[in-house]
Every structure is written in C-alpha cells, then in structure tokens.
mmCIF file of C-alpha atoms in Angstrom:
data_model
loop_
_atom_site.group_PDB
_atom_site.id
_atom_site.type_symbol
_atom_site.label_atom_id
_atom_site.label_comp_id
_atom_site.label_asym_id
_atom_site.label_seq_id
_atom_site.Cartn_x
_atom_site.Cartn_y
_atom_site.Cartn_z
ATOM 1 C CA PRO L 1 62.480 -29.382 94.178
ATOM 2 C CA ASP L 2 59.908 -26.617 93.728
ATOM 3 C CA PRO L 3 56.890 -27.617 95.863
ATOM 4 C CA ASN L 4 54.602 -25.270 93.909
ATOM 5 C CA GLU L 5 55.606 -26.397 90.434
ATOM 6 C CA PRO L 6 56.092 -30.172 90.065
ATOM 7 C CA GLY L 7 58.852 -30.990 87.607
ATOM 8 C CA LYS L 8 60.826 -27.859 88.437
ATOM 9 C CA MET L 9 63.854 -27.423 90.677
ATOM 10 C CA TYR L 10 65.995 -24.735 92.243
ATOM 11 C CA TYR L 11 69.766 -24.870 91.943
ATOM 12 C CA GLY L 12 71.969 -22.659 94.116
ATOM 13 C CA THR L 13 75.472 -21.600 93.109
ATOM 14 C CA GLU L 14 78.685 -20.396 94.721
ATOM 15 C CA ASN L 15 78.145 -17.091 92.948
ATOM 16 C CA SER L 16 75.236 -14.756 93.603
ATOM 17 C CA GLY L 17 72.630 -16.791 91.842
ATOM 18 C CA ILE L 18 69.872 -19.351 91.981
ATOM 19 C CA TYR L 19 68.516 -21.113 88.927
ATOM 20 C CA HIS L 20 64.891 -22.222 88.627
ATOM 21 C CA PHE L 21 64.428 -24.744 85.862
ATOM 22 C CA ASP L 22 62.290 -27.532 84.406
ATOM 23 C CA ILE L 23 63.932 -30.921 84.928
ATOM 24 C CA LYS L 24 63.059 -32.020 81.390
ATOM 25 C CA GLY L 25 64.382 -28.806 79.839
ATOM 26 C CA GLY L 26 67.625 -28.831 81.805
ATOM 27 C CA LEU L 27 69.681 -25.821 82.783
ATOM 28 C CA GLU L 28 69.271 -24.317 79.295
ATOM 29 C CA SER L 29 65.685 -23.427 80.252
ATOM 30 C CA ALA L 30 66.695 -22.004 83.640
ATOM 31 C CA GLU L 31 65.468 -18.701 85.000
ATOM 32 C CA HIS L 32 68.276 -16.895 86.839
ATOM 33 C CA ILE L 33 67.476 -15.233 90.193
ATOM 34 C CA ASP L 34 70.140 -12.781 91.319
ATOM 35 C CA ILE L 35 70.698 -12.935 95.098
ATOM 36 C CA GLU L 36 73.536 -10.431 95.343
ATOM 37 C CA PRO L 37 75.078 -9.471 97.751
ATOM 38 C CA LEU L 38 74.604 -13.019 99.063
ATOM 39 C CA HIS L 39 76.706 -15.857 97.673
ATOM 40 C CA SER L 40 77.500 -19.534 98.242
ATOM 41 C CA VAL L 41 74.061 -21.090 98.696
ATOM 42 C CA ASN L 42 74.012 -23.755 101.423
ATOM 43 C CA CYS L 43 70.303 -24.499 101.681
ATOM 44 C CA MET L 44 66.932 -23.489 100.217
ATOM 45 C CA GLU L 45 63.527 -24.182 101.785
ATOM 46 C CA GLY L 46 60.040 -23.328 100.564
ATOM 47 C CA VAL L 47 57.711 -21.961 103.262
ATOM 48 C CA ASP L 48 54.388 -20.169 102.586
ATOM 49 C CA ASP L 49 55.048 -19.426 98.894
ATOM 50 C CA ARG L 50 58.486 -18.044 99.744
ATOM 51 C CA LEU L 51 61.852 -19.554 98.980
ATOM 52 C CA TRP L 52 64.198 -19.031 101.932
ATOM 53 C CA VAL L 53 67.869 -18.990 100.960
ATOM 54 C CA CYS L 54 70.635 -19.798 103.452
ATOM 55 C CA THR L 55 74.079 -18.747 102.287
ATOM 56 C CA ARG L 56 77.599 -18.210 103.522
ATOM 57 C CA GLY L 57 76.881 -14.462 103.565
ATOM 58 C CA GLY L 58 73.465 -14.437 105.250
ATOM 59 C CA ILE L 59 69.766 -15.081 104.684
ATOM 60 C CA GLY L 60 67.580 -14.102 101.760
ATOM 61 C CA MET L 61 64.036 -14.713 100.614
ATOM 62 C CA VAL L 62 62.407 -14.923 97.193
ATOM 63 C CA ASP L 63 58.681 -14.209 96.800
ATOM 64 C CA GLU L 64 56.383 -12.948 94.025
ATOM 65 C CA ASN L 65 58.099 -9.535 94.256
ATOM 66 C CA GLY L 66 61.593 -10.947 93.705
ATOM 67 C CA PHE L 67 64.624 -11.366 95.950
ATOM 68 C CA HIS L 68 64.905 -9.750 99.394
ATOM 69 C CA ASP L 69 68.254 -9.533 101.198
ATOM 70 C CA LEU L 70 67.801 -10.051 104.954
ATOM 71 C CA THR L 71 71.391 -9.442 106.048
ATOM 72 C CA TYR L 72 70.157 -6.986 108.708
ATOM 73 C CA LEU L 73 69.231 -10.012 110.855
ATOM 74 C CA PRO L 74 71.566 -10.869 113.755
ATOM 75 C CA LEU L 75 72.407 -14.243 112.188
ATOM 76 C CA ASN L 76 74.187 -13.064 109.034
ATOM 77 C CA ASN L 77 77.134 -15.391 108.474
ATOM 78 C CA SER L 78 77.595 -19.042 107.487
ATOM 79 C CA ILE L 79 73.887 -19.944 107.492
ATOM 80 C CA ASP L 80 73.767 -23.698 107.003
ATOM 81 C CA SER L 81 70.093 -24.644 107.234
ATOM 82 C CA MET L 82 66.596 -23.665 108.295
ATOM 83 C CA MET L 83 63.327 -25.297 109.249
ATOM 84 C CA GLU L 84 59.771 -24.336 110.193
ATOM 85 C CA ASP L 85 58.301 -25.535 113.490
ATOM 86 C CA TYR L 86 54.657 -26.386 114.231
ATOM 87 C CA HIS L 87 53.925 -22.753 115.255
ATOM 88 C CA GLY L 88 55.203 -21.391 111.929
ATOM 89 C CA ASN L 89 58.412 -20.020 113.446
ATOM 90 C CA LEU L 90 61.537 -20.276 111.316
ATOM 91 C CA TRP L 91 64.756 -21.634 112.836
ATOM 92 C CA PHE L 92 68.128 -20.933 111.229
ATOM 93 C CA THR L 93 71.490 -22.464 112.102
ATOM 94 C CA SER L 94 74.927 -21.008 111.551
ATOM 95 C CA SER L 95 78.207 -22.864 111.945
ATOM 96 C CA ARG L 96 79.738 -19.655 113.340
ATOM 97 C CA LEU L 97 76.939 -17.799 115.135
ATOM 98 C CA GLY L 98 74.636 -20.474 116.562
ATOM 99 C CA VAL L 99 70.846 -20.662 116.230
ATOM 100 C CA MET L 100 68.185 -18.021 115.536
ATOM 101 C CA LYS L 101 64.397 -18.223 115.768
ATOM 102 C CA LEU L 102 62.439 -15.890 113.489
ATOM 103 C CA VAL L 103 58.891 -15.222 114.716
ATOM 104 C CA THR L 104 56.145 -13.602 112.648
ATOM 105 C CA ASN L 105 55.186 -10.167 113.913
ATOM 106 C CA ARG L 106 51.647 -10.332 115.243
ATOM 107 C CA PHE L 107 51.281 -6.552 115.093
ATOM 108 C CA GLU L 108 50.362 -4.320 112.191
ATOM 109 C CA ASN L 109 52.005 -0.976 111.453
ATOM 110 C CA ILE L 110 48.995 1.247 110.829
ATOM 111 C CA PHE L 111 51.208 4.243 110.051
ATOM 112 C CA ALA L 112 52.933 2.338 107.236
ATOM 113 C CA ASP L 113 49.632 0.874 105.978
ATOM 114 C CA TYR L 114 48.026 4.309 105.597
ATOM 115 C CA GLY L 115 51.105 6.375 104.687
ATOM 116 C CA ILE L 116 51.024 8.395 107.907
ATOM 117 C CA PRO L 117 54.354 9.924 108.990
ATOM 118 C CA GLU L 118 55.671 8.096 112.054
ATOM 119 C CA THR L 119 55.210 9.889 115.364
ATOM 120 C CA VAL L 120 54.788 9.178 119.049
ATOM 121 C CA VAL L 121 51.395 7.661 119.917
ATOM 122 C CA ASN L 122 50.051 8.723 123.308
ATOM 123 C CA SER L 123 46.649 7.064 123.242
ATOM 124 C CA THR L 124 44.282 5.099 121.048
ATOM 125 C CA CYS L 125 40.551 4.532 121.140
ATOM 126 C CA LEU L 126 38.299 2.388 118.983
ATOM 127 C CA MET L 127 34.827 3.962 118.814
ATOM 128 C CA ASP L 128 31.960 3.508 116.349
ATOM 129 C CA GLY L 129 34.245 1.633 113.928
ATOM 130 C CA ASN L 130 36.849 4.414 113.896
ATOM 131 C CA MET L 131 40.365 4.243 115.338
ATOM 132 C CA TYR L 132 41.292 7.482 117.109
ATOM 133 C CA ILE L 133 45.046 7.908 117.558
ATOM 134 C CA GLY L 134 46.295 10.708 119.801
ATOM 135 C CA THR L 135 49.833 11.729 118.818
ATOM 136 C CA ASP L 136 52.320 14.460 119.696
ATOM 137 C CA THR L 137 51.332 16.165 116.429
ATOM 138 C CA GLY L 138 47.550 15.871 116.764
ATOM 139 C CA LEU L 139 44.670 13.490 116.255
ATOM 140 C CA VAL L 140 44.628 10.879 113.498
ATOM 141 C CA VAL L 141 41.314 9.136 112.775
ATOM 142 C CA ILE L 142 41.036 6.035 110.595
ATOM 143 C CA ASP L 143 37.816 4.385 109.447
ATOM 144 C CA LYS L 144 37.221 1.342 107.215
ATOM 145 C CA ASN L 145 38.049 3.444 104.111
ATOM 146 C CA GLY L 146 41.231 5.094 105.362
ATOM 147 C CA ILE L 147 42.226 8.362 106.994
ATOM 148 C CA VAL L 148 39.336 10.607 108.066
ATOM 149 C CA ASP L 149 39.876 14.343 107.505
ATOM 150 C CA SER L 150 36.911 15.539 109.519
ATOM 151 C CA VAL L 151 34.994 14.431 112.600
ATOM 152 C CA PRO L 152 32.039 16.770 113.215
ATOM 153 C CA VAL L 153 31.808 18.466 116.621
ATOM 154 C CA THR L 154 28.456 19.748 117.890
ATOM 155 C CA SER L 155 29.858 21.762 120.804
ATOM 156 C CA ALA L 156 33.138 22.409 122.606
ATOM 157 C CA LYS L 157 34.196 24.152 125.800
ATOM 158 C CA THR L 158 37.537 25.228 127.198
ATOM 159 C CA ALA L 159 38.844 23.750 130.475
ATOM 160 C CA SER L 160 37.268 26.685 132.304
ATOM 161 C CA GLY L 161 33.867 25.962 130.747
ATOM 162 C CA GLU L 162 33.823 28.722 128.146
ATOM 163 C CA PRO L 163 32.164 27.598 124.871
ATOM 164 C CA PHE L 164 33.967 28.149 121.567
ATOM 165 C CA ASP L 165 33.286 27.422 117.931
ATOM 166 C CA ALA L 166 34.594 24.083 116.722
ATOM 167 C CA LEU L 167 33.326 22.201 113.721
ATOM 168 C CA ASN L 168 36.008 19.541 113.247
ATOM 169 C CA LEU L 169 37.643 17.485 115.997
ATOM 170 C CA VAL L 170 40.676 16.602 113.828
ATOM 171 C CA SER L 171 41.553 20.249 113.110
ATOM 172 C CA LEU L 172 40.657 21.272 116.693
ATOM 173 C CA LEU L 173 43.264 18.833 118.089
ATOM 174 C CA ARG L 174 45.924 19.584 115.489
#
C-alpha cells in the first residue's frame, strides 16, 4: 500500500518495473516506474516520502525526482527486505551477502552546495557569520548569501614586518 495516498498500491515485477495504481481503477490506471538496471522486486518500503526497493539485483529508491539506482552500495545482490530502526537507520538483508545498516550522513558537503571545485581543506574558521575555508588553492569565504568574492583588508604586512598594499583578503591569499 502507498502510505501517502490511501487507496493506491505499488506492485513490483520480475522485470525492471514497479506499478503505482489506484485499487479501484486496477492495473489499467497504473503508472509505470522504470527501475532498470534493477529487476525482480522482493520488497518495497516507504520511509520519509521515499519508496525503497529491494530487488534481486540491488537496492533502489524512488522519490519526487524519480528512480535512483543505489547499486554502488556494498550490499548489491539478492536484497530480500529492509526496515527502519528507532534512530532512522535503514537495515537491509540479503540472502547471499548478509546484513547492511545504512546511516544518514550528518555532515554537509559545502563544496557541492555552493558549486566550489573540490580541493584539500587545511583549516576552517567561523567568524562574524562567515565561514573561512583555507585550501591548497587559496581562501574561500562563504556568508549567508553564498560565496564572498571580497573581504576588505585595512592593512597587511609581510612576515618580516614590511607593509604592502592589499585591499582584498580573498585575492591576497589566492
């Protein structure tokens, strides 16, 4: 049954498909969801507005953006069932590979969120509402609106104490 839409059900097939349909309308009214390359649906569970699909070929998930193949997970064969525990972790069982616990990542990828090319991070500092990130390729500064191009500098000196002109900390540390 579809927990979000009473009167509707999901039906998994041996092929690469799931059907979502109204019980009263029957399979003629079914919406087809392609889950290829997965096949042979063993189990489906709804968790947090996602439909988790356990198949003979691996694990998949359907959300508002469509189907997502998760065959890169270590448990990728003969997935029989899944459940959610009281912490929100997902547990999957496989008749061939054992048990796997999937834990939500508690970290955020700031580089992906702001479209910054990935690089080595050497230090971070949160100051005055800005996140300063020291990388191998320079300084990245993020404020509440996104990436900051300029951080004004009033004065700067070299390691030997000689003053030099610097107006922007981001370009100075590039």
